[in-house]
mmCIF file with all atom_site columns, C-alpha atoms in Angstrom:
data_model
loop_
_atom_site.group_PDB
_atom_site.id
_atom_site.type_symbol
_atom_site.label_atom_id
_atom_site.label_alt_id
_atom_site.label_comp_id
_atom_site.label_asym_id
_atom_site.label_entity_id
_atom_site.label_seq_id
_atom_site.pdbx_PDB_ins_code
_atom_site.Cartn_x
_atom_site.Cartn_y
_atom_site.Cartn_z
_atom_site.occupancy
_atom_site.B_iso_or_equiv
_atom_site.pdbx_formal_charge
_atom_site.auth_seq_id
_atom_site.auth_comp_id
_atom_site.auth_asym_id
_atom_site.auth_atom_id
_atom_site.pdbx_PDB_model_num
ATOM 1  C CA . UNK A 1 1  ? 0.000   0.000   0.000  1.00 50.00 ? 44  UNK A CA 1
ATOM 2  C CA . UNK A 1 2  ? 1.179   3.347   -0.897 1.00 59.00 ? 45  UNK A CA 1
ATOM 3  C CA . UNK A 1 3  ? 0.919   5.558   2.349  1.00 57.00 ? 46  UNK A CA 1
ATOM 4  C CA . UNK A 1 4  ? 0.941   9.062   -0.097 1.00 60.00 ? 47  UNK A CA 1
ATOM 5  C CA . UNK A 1 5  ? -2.809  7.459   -0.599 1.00 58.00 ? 48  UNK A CA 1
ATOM 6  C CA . UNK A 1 6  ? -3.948  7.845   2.785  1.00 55.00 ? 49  UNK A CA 1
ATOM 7  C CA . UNK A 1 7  ? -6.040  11.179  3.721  1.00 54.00 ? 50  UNK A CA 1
ATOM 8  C CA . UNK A 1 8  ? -7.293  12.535  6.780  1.00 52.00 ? 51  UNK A CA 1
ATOM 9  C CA . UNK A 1 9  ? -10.718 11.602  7.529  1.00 53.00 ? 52  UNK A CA 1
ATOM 10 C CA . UNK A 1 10 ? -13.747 12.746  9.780  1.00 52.00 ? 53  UNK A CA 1
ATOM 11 C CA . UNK A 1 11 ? -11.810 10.964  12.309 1.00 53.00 ? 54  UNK A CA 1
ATOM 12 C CA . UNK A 1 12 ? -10.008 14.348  13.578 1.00 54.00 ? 55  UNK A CA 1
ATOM 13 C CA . UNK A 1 13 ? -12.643 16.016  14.224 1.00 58.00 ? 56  UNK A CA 1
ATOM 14 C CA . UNK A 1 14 ? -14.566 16.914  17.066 1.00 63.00 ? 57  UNK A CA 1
ATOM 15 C CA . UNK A 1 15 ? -17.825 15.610  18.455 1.00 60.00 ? 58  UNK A CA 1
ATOM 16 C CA . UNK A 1 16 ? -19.341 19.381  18.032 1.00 59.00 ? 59  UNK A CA 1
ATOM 17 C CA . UNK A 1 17 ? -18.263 19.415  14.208 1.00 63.00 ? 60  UNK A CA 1
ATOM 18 C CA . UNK A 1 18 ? -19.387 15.359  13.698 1.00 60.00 ? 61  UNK A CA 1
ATOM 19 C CA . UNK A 1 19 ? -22.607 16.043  15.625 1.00 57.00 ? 62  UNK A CA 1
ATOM 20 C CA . UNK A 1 20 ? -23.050 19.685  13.060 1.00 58.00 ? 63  UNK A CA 1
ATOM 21 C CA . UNK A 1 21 ? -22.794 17.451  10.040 1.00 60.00 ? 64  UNK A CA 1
ATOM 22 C CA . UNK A 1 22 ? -26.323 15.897  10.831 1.00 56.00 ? 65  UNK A CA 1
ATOM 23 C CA . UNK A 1 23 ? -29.323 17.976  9.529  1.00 54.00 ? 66  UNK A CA 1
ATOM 24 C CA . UNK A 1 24 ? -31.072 18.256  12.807 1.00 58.00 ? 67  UNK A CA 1
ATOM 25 C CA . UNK A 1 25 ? -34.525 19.703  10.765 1.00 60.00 ? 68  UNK A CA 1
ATOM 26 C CA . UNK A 1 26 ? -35.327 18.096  7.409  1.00 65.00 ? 69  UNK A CA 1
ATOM 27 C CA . UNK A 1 27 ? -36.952 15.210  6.539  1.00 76.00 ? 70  UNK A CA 1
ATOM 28 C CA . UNK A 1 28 ? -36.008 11.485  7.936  1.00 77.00 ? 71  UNK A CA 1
ATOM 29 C CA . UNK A 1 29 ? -34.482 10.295  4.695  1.00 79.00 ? 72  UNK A CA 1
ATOM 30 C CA . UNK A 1 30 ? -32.257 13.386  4.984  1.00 78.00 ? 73  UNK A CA 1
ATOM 31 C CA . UNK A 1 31 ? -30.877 12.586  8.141  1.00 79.00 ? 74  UNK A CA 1
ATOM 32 C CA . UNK A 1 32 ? -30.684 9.173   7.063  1.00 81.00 ? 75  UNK A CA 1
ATOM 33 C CA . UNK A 1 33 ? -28.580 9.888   4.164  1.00 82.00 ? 76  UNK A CA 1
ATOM 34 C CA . UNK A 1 34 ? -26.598 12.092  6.737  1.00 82.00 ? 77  UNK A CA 1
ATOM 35 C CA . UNK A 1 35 ? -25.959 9.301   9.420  1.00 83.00 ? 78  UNK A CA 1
ATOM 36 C CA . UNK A 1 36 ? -25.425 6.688   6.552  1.00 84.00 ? 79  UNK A CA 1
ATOM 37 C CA . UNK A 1 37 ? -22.788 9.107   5.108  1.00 85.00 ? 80  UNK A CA 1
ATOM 38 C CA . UNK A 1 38 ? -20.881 9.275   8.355  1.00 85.00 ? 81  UNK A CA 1
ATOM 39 C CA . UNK A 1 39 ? -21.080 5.823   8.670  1.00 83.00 ? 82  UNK A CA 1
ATOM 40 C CA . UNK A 1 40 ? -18.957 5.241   5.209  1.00 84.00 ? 83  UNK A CA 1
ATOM 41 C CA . UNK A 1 41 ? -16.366 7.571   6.530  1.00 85.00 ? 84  UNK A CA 1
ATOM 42 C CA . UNK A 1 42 ? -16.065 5.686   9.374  1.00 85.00 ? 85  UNK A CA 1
ATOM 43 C CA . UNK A 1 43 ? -15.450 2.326   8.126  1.00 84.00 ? 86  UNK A CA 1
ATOM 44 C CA . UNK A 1 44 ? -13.521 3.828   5.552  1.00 86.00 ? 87  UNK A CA 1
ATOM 45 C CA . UNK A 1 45 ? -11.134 5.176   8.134  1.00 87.00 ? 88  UNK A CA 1
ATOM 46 C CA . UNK A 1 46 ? -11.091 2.124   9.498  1.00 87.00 ? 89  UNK A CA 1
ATOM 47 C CA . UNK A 1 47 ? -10.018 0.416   6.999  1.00 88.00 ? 90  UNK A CA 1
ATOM 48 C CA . UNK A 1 48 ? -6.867  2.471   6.349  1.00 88.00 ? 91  UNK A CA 1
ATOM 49 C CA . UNK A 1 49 ? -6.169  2.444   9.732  1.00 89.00 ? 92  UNK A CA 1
ATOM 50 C CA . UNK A 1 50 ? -6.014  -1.347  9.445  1.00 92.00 ? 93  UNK A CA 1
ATOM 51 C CA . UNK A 1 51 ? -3.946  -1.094  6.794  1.00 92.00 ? 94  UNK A CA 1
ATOM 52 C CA . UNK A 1 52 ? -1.254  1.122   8.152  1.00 92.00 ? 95  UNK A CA 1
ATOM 53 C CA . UNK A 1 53 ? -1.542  -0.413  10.892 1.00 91.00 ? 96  UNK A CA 1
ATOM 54 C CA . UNK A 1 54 ? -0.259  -3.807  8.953  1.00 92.00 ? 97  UNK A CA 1
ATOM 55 C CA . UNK A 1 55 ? 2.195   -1.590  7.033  1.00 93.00 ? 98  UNK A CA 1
ATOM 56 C CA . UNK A 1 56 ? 4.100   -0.240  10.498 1.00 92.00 ? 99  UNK A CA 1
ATOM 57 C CA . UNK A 1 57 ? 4.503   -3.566  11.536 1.00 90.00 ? 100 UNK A CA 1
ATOM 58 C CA . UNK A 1 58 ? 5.644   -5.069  8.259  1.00 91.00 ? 101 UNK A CA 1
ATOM 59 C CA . UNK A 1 59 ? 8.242   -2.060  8.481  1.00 91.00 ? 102 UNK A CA 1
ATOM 60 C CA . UNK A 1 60 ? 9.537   -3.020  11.689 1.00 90.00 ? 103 UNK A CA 1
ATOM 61 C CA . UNK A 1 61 ? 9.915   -6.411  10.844 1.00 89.00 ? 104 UNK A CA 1
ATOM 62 C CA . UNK A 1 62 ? 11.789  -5.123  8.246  1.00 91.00 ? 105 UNK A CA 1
ATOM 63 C CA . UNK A 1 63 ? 14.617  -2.768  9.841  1.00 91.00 ? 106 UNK A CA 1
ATOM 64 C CA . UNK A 1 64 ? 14.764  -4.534  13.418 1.00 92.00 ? 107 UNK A CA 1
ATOM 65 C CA . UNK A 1 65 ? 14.993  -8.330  12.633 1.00 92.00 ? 108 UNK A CA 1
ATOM 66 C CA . UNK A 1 66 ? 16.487  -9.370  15.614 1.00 94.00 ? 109 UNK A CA 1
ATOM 67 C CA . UNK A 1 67 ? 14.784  -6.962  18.050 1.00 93.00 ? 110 UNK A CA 1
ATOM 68 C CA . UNK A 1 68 ? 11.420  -8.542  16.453 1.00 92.00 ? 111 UNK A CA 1
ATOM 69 C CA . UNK A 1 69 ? 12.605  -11.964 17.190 1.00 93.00 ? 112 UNK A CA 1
ATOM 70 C CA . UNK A 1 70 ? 13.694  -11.803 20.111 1.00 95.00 ? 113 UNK A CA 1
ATOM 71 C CA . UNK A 1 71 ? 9.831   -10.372 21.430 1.00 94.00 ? 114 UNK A CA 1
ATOM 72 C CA . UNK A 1 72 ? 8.547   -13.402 19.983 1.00 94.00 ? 115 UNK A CA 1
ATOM 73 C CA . UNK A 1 73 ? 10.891  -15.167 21.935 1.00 96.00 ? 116 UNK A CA 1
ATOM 74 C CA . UNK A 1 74 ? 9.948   -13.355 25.067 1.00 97.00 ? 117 UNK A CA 1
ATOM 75 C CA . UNK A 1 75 ? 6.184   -13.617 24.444 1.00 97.00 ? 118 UNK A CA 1
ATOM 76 C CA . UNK A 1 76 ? 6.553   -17.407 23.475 1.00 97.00 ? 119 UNK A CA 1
ATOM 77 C CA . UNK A 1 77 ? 8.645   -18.398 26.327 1.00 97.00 ? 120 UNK A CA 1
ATOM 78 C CA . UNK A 1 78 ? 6.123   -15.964 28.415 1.00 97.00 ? 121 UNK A CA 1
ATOM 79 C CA . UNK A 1 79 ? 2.856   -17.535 27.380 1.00 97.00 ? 122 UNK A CA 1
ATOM 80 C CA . UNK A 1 80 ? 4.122   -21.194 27.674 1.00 97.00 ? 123 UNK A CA 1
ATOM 81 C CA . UNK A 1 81 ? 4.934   -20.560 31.561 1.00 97.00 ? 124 UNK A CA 1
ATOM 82 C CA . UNK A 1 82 ? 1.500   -19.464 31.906 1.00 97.00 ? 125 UNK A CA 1
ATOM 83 C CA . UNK A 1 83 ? 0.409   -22.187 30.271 1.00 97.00 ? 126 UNK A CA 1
ATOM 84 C CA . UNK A 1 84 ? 2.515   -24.330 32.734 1.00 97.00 ? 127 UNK A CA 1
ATOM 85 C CA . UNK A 1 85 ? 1.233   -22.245 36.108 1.00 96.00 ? 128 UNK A CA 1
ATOM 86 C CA . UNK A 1 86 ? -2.698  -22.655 34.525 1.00 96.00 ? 129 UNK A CA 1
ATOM 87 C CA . UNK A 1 87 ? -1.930  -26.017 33.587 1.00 95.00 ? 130 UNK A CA 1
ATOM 88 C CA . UNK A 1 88 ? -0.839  -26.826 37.116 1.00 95.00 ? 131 UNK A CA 1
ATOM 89 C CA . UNK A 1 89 ? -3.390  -24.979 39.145 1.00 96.00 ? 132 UNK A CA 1
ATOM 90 C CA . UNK A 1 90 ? -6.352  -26.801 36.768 1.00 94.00 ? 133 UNK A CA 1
ATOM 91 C CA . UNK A 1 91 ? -4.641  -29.971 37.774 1.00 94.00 ? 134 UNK A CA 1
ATOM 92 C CA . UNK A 1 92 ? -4.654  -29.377 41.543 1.00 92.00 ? 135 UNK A CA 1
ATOM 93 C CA . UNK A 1 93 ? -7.837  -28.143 42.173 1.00 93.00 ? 136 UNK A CA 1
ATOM 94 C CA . UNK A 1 94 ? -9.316  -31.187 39.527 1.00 92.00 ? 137 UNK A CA 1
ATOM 95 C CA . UNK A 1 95 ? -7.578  -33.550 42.102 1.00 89.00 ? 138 UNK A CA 1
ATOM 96 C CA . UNK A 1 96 ? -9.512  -32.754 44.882 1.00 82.00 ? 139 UNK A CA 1
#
C-alpha cells in the first residue's frame, strides 16, 4: 500500500463538528442519508487504519529483525509458563 494514498478523515474532528454534520430539521431520509454518510467515513477510516496499521509492523519487521525476534521469543517463552502455572493450578484443584 502506498501511504501518499492515505487522507485525513472525519476521524479528527470533534464531536461538536461530527454532531453539526447531521441535519437536525429536514426530513427522515435526509438525516438518514446524513448518518449513513458518516457511517462510510467511518469504516472507511477504518479500513486504512487497518492497513497502516499492517504496514508499520511489516516495516519493523523489516529494519529490526532481531529486536522482532527476540519479542517473539519473550512472548513465546512468556505464554508457555503461563500455560505451565494454569496447567498446574487446573490440575490441583481437579484432584480434589
Amino acid at each position: 500500500m502506498d501511504i501518499s494514498k492515505i487522507r485525513r478523515s472525519g476521524a479528527d474532528r470533534s464531536t461538536a463538528d461530527r454532531e453539526a454534520a447531521i441535519p437536525i430539521e429536514g426530513t427522515a431520509s435526509a438525516r438518514f442519508e446524513a448518518m449513513k454518510r458518516r457511517a462510510l467515513e467511518s469504516e472507511e477510516s477504518a479500513v486504512v487504519r487497518e492497513h497502516l496499521g499492517e504496514r508499520m509492523v511489516d516495516l519493523t519487521e523489516e529494519y529490526f529483525p532481531a529486536e522482532v525476534a527476540e519479542r517473539r521469543r519473550k512472548t513465546a517463552g512468556l505464554a508457555f509458563g503461563a500455560g505451565v502455572v494454569v496447567g498446574a493450578v487446573g490440575g490441583a484443584l481437579l484432584r480434589r
